[in-house]
């Protein structure tokens, strides 16, 4: 599959089959993530792979965090349905920025700029990961809803640095149509 085909064919997948992802396929996908460009070649990404029985624990921790967030009056949006998808997907990969601080802590301007380039680099790595998965016939979902259980998941994963996202992976059990996009004419202008 060439790059443009993979970009066009990729969809967020929210229904997965119970088929495990072979270890070598997972490692190929992670290698593609590490081949992303990064600011000063800092490679500011760390991946934690959750599979097997650990998935149930992961979702329990996420739901605990969501319950606490709800008790604080925060809206949970799509988090409950995302937790169900994470429960079903055979693999979920958490992505951390080892140079980043907890988002609730004060950041200096220098730290903010470092964070901006590091998070862009990690975004490139995640997109590489999704496209590599696509090329290998594996469906994916990029997940921000883990933020509803930020502290709980970081504690469970043993990480104090900045959590950026999670990505669930597995064989797709649905074939969604392409979601709408604004045309280039509306989002780009030429001078
Ligand atoms: C940073 C980011 C966070 C996202 N978080 C979630 C999420 O928590 N749950 C979910 O179901 N989808 C999530 N998505 C998927 C988006 O909803 C999806 O990419 C968008 O609707 C476009 O659909 P497509 O990916 O099929 O083109 C996220 C996507 C991105 C880039």
CSV table of C-alpha atoms and ligand atoms in Angstrom, one decimal:
chain,number,residue,atom,x,y,z
A,1,UNK,CA,0.0,0.0,0.0
A,2,UNK,CA,1.5,3.3,-0.9
A,3,UNK,CA,1.5,6.3,1.5
A,4,UNK,CA,-1.3,8.2,0.0
A,5,UNK,CA,-3.5,5.1,-0.2
A,6,UNK,CA,-2.8,4.4,3.5
A,7,UNK,CA,-3.7,8.0,4.4
A,8,UNK,CA,-6.9,7.8,2.5
A,9,UNK,CA,-7.9,4.4,3.7
A,10,UNK,CA,-7.2,4.9,7.4
A,11,UNK,CA,-10.3,5.3,9.7
A,12,UNK,CA,-10.8,5.5,13.4
A,13,UNK,CA,-11.9,2.0,14.3
A,14,UNK,CA,-14.2,1.5,17.3
A,15,UNK,CA,-15.0,-2.2,16.9
A,16,UNK,CA,-12.3,-4.8,17.1
A,17,UNK,CA,-12.2,-8.5,16.6
A,18,UNK,CA,-10.7,-10.6,19.5
A,19,UNK,CA,-7.7,-11.6,17.3
A,20,UNK,CA,-4.3,-10.9,18.9
A,21,UNK,CA,-1.7,-8.9,17.1
A,22,UNK,CA,1.5,-10.9,16.5
A,23,UNK,CA,4.5,-9.6,18.4
A,24,UNK,CA,6.5,-9.0,15.2
A,25,UNK,CA,3.7,-6.9,13.7
A,26,UNK,CA,3.5,-4.8,16.8
A,27,UNK,CA,7.2,-4.2,16.8
A,28,UNK,CA,7.1,-3.2,13.1
A,29,UNK,CA,4.3,-0.7,14.0
A,30,UNK,CA,6.3,0.7,17.0
A,31,UNK,CA,9.5,0.9,14.8
A,32,UNK,CA,7.5,3.0,12.3
A,33,UNK,CA,6.5,5.3,15.2
A,34,UNK,CA,10.1,5.8,16.1
A,35,UNK,CA,11.0,6.7,12.5
A,36,UNK,CA,9.0,10.0,12.8
A,37,UNK,CA,10.9,13.3,12.7
A,38,UNK,CA,11.4,15.0,16.0
A,39,UNK,CA,12.6,18.4,17.2
A,40,UNK,CA,16.5,18.2,17.5
A,41,UNK,CA,16.0,14.5,17.0
A,42,UNK,CA,15.1,14.3,20.6
A,43,UNK,CA,12.7,11.4,20.0
A,44,UNK,CA,10.6,12.5,22.9
A,45,UNK,CA,8.3,9.4,23.0
A,46,UNK,CA,7.9,6.5,25.3
A,47,UNK,CA,5.4,3.7,24.6
A,48,UNK,CA,3.8,1.4,27.1
A,49,UNK,CA,2.0,-1.6,25.5
A,50,UNK,CA,-0.9,-3.1,27.3
A,51,UNK,CA,-2.2,-6.5,26.2
A,52,UNK,CA,-3.9,-9.6,27.6
A,53,UNK,CA,-5.3,-9.6,31.1
A,54,UNK,CA,-3.7,-6.2,31.9
A,55,UNK,CA,-6.4,-4.7,29.6
A,56,UNK,CA,-9.2,-5.4,32.2
A,57,UNK,CA,-7.1,-3.7,34.9
A,58,UNK,CA,-6.4,-0.8,32.6
A,59,UNK,CA,-10.1,-0.2,32.0
A,60,UNK,CA,-10.9,-0.6,35.7
A,61,UNK,CA,-8.4,2.1,36.5
A,62,UNK,CA,-9.7,4.3,33.7
A,63,UNK,CA,-13.3,3.9,35.0
A,64,UNK,CA,-12.2,4.7,38.6
A,65,UNK,CA,-10.6,7.9,37.3
A,66,UNK,CA,-13.7,8.7,35.3
A,67,UNK,CA,-15.9,8.2,38.3
A,68,UNK,CA,-13.7,10.6,40.3
A,69,UNK,CA,-13.7,13.2,37.5
A,70,UNK,CA,-17.5,12.9,37.4
A,71,UNK,CA,-17.7,13.4,41.1
A,72,UNK,CA,-15.7,16.6,40.6
A,73,UNK,CA,-18.3,17.8,38.2
A,74,UNK,CA,-16.3,17.2,35.0
A,75,UNK,CA,-18.2,16.1,31.8
A,76,UNK,CA,-17.0,12.7,30.5
A,77,UNK,CA,-18.0,13.2,26.8
A,78,UNK,CA,-17.2,10.0,24.9
A,79,UNK,CA,-15.0,8.5,27.6
A,80,UNK,CA,-17.4,5.6,28.6
A,81,UNK,CA,-17.7,4.4,25.0
A,82,UNK,CA,-13.9,4.8,24.5
A,83,UNK,CA,-13.3,2.7,27.7
A,84,UNK,CA,-15.5,0.0,26.1
A,85,UNK,CA,-13.4,0.1,22.9
A,86,UNK,CA,-10.2,-0.1,24.9
A,87,UNK,CA,-11.6,-3.2,26.7
A,88,UNK,CA,-12.3,-4.8,23.4
A,89,UNK,CA,-9.1,-3.9,21.5
A,90,UNK,CA,-6.4,-6.6,21.9
A,91,UNK,CA,-3.7,-3.9,22.3
A,92,UNK,CA,-3.6,-0.4,23.7
A,93,UNK,CA,-0.4,1.6,23.6
A,94,UNK,CA,0.1,4.6,25.9
A,95,UNK,CA,2.3,7.4,24.7
A,96,UNK,CA,4.3,9.6,27.1
A,97,UNK,CA,6.6,12.6,26.7
A,98,UNK,CA,9.5,12.0,29.1
A,99,UNK,CA,10.5,15.6,29.0
A,100,UNK,CA,7.0,16.9,29.8
A,101,UNK,CA,5.5,17.9,33.2
A,102,UNK,CA,2.1,17.1,34.6
A,103,UNK,CA,-0.3,19.4,32.8
A,104,UNK,CA,-1.7,20.8,36.0
A,105,UNK,CA,1.7,22.2,37.1
A,106,UNK,CA,2.9,25.7,36.2
A,107,UNK,CA,5.1,25.8,33.1
A,108,UNK,CA,7.7,28.5,32.2
A,109,UNK,CA,7.6,29.9,28.7
A,110,UNK,CA,10.7,27.9,27.8
A,111,UNK,CA,9.0,24.7,29.0
A,112,UNK,CA,5.9,25.6,27.0
A,113,UNK,CA,7.9,26.0,23.8
A,114,UNK,CA,9.8,22.7,24.4
A,115,UNK,CA,6.5,21.1,25.1
A,116,UNK,CA,5.0,22.4,21.8
A,117,UNK,CA,7.8,20.9,19.7
A,118,UNK,CA,7.9,17.7,21.7
A,119,UNK,CA,4.2,17.2,21.4
A,120,UNK,CA,4.3,17.9,17.6
A,121,UNK,CA,7.1,15.2,17.4
A,122,UNK,CA,4.9,12.8,19.3
A,123,UNK,CA,1.9,13.6,17.0
A,124,UNK,CA,4.1,12.6,14.0
A,125,UNK,CA,5.1,9.4,15.8
A,126,UNK,CA,1.5,8.5,16.5
A,127,UNK,CA,0.4,9.2,12.9
A,128,UNK,CA,3.3,7.0,11.7
A,129,UNK,CA,2.0,4.3,14.0
A,130,UNK,CA,-1.5,4.6,12.7
A,131,UNK,CA,-0.4,4.5,9.0
A,132,UNK,CA,2.0,1.6,9.6
A,133,UNK,CA,-0.9,-0.3,11.3
A,134,UNK,CA,-3.1,0.6,8.3
A,135,UNK,CA,-0.5,-0.7,5.9
A,136,UNK,CA,-0.3,-4.0,7.8
A,137,UNK,CA,-4.1,-4.5,7.9
A,138,UNK,CA,-4.5,-3.4,11.6
A,139,UNK,CA,-7.2,-1.0,12.7
A,140,UNK,CA,-6.5,1.8,15.1
A,141,UNK,CA,-8.1,4.4,17.4
A,142,UNK,CA,-6.2,7.5,18.6
A,143,UNK,CA,-7.5,8.2,22.1
A,144,UNK,CA,-7.5,11.4,24.1
A,145,UNK,CA,-10.2,10.3,26.5
A,146,UNK,CA,-7.5,8.8,28.7
A,147,UNK,CA,-7.2,12.4,30.1
A,148,UNK,CA,-10.4,11.8,32.1
A,149,UNK,CA,-8.3,9.4,34.2
A,150,UNK,CA,-5.0,11.1,33.9
A,151,UNK,CA,-3.6,10.7,37.4
A,152,UNK,CA,-5.0,7.2,37.9
A,153,UNK,CA,-3.6,5.9,34.6
A,154,UNK,CA,-0.2,7.5,35.1
A,155,UNK,CA,0.0,6.0,38.6
A,156,UNK,CA,-1.0,2.5,37.3
A,157,UNK,CA,1.5,2.7,34.5
A,158,UNK,CA,4.2,3.9,36.9
A,159,UNK,CA,4.9,7.2,34.9
A,160,UNK,CA,5.3,10.7,36.4
A,161,UNK,CA,5.9,12.5,33.1
A,162,UNK,CA,3.4,13.8,30.6
A,163,UNK,CA,0.8,11.5,29.2
A,164,UNK,CA,0.0,12.4,25.6
A,165,UNK,CA,-2.4,9.9,24.3
A,166,UNK,CA,-3.3,6.2,23.9
A,167,UNK,CA,-3.8,4.2,20.8
A,168,UNK,CA,-5.9,1.1,20.6
A,169,UNK,CA,-5.1,-1.5,17.9
A,170,UNK,CA,-6.6,-4.6,16.6
A,171,UNK,CA,-8.2,-6.3,13.6
A,172,UNK,CA,-11.2,-4.0,12.5
A,173,UNK,CA,-14.6,-5.5,13.0
A,174,UNK,CA,-16.3,-2.6,11.1
A,175,UNK,CA,-15.7,-0.7,7.9
A,176,UNK,CA,-16.7,2.9,8.5
A,177,UNK,CA,-17.1,5.3,5.7
A,178,UNK,CA,-14.7,8.2,5.5
A,179,UNK,CA,-15.6,11.0,8.0
A,180,UNK,CA,-16.2,14.3,6.4
A,181,UNK,CA,-13.3,16.8,6.0
A,182,UNK,CA,-13.4,20.5,5.2
A,183,UNK,CA,-12.1,21.0,1.6
A,184,UNK,CA,-8.6,22.3,1.2
A,185,UNK,CA,-10.1,25.5,-0.3
A,186,UNK,CA,-11.6,26.3,3.2
A,187,UNK,CA,-8.5,25.5,5.3
A,188,UNK,CA,-5.6,26.8,3.2
A,189,UNK,CA,-4.9,30.0,1.4
A,190,UNK,CA,-2.3,31.0,-1.1
A,191,UNK,CA,-0.6,34.4,-0.9
B,1,LIG,C1,-5.8,13.7,19.5
B,1,LIG,C2,-7.0,12.8,19.2
B,1,LIG,C3,-7.7,12.3,20.2
B,1,LIG,C4,-8.8,11.5,19.9
B,1,LIG,N1,-9.5,10.9,21.0
B,1,LIG,C5,-10.5,10.0,20.7
B,1,LIG,C6,-11.2,9.4,21.8
B,1,LIG,O1,-10.8,9.5,23.0
B,1,LIG,N2,-12.2,8.5,21.5
B,1,LIG,C7,-12.6,8.3,20.2
B,1,LIG,O2,-13.5,7.5,20.0
B,1,LIG,N3,-12.0,8.9,19.1
B,1,LIG,C8,-10.9,9.7,19.4
B,1,LIG,N4,-10.3,10.3,18.3
B,1,LIG,C9,-10.6,10.0,16.9
B,1,LIG,C10,-11.4,11.1,16.2
B,1,LIG,O3,-12.7,11.2,16.7
B,1,LIG,C11,-11.3,10.9,14.7
B,1,LIG,O4,-10.0,10.9,14.3
B,1,LIG,C12,-12.1,11.9,13.9
B,1,LIG,O5,-13.5,11.8,14.2
B,1,LIG,C13,-12.0,11.7,12.4
B,1,LIG,O6,-12.4,10.3,12.0
B,1,LIG,P1,-11.3,9.4,11.3
B,1,LIG,O7,-10.1,9.2,12.2
B,1,LIG,O8,-12.1,8.1,11.0
B,1,LIG,O9,-10.9,10.1,10.0
B,1,LIG,C14,-9.2,11.2,18.6
B,1,LIG,C15,-8.4,11.7,17.5
B,1,LIG,C16,-7.3,12.5,17.8
B,1,LIG,C17,-6.4,13.0,16.7
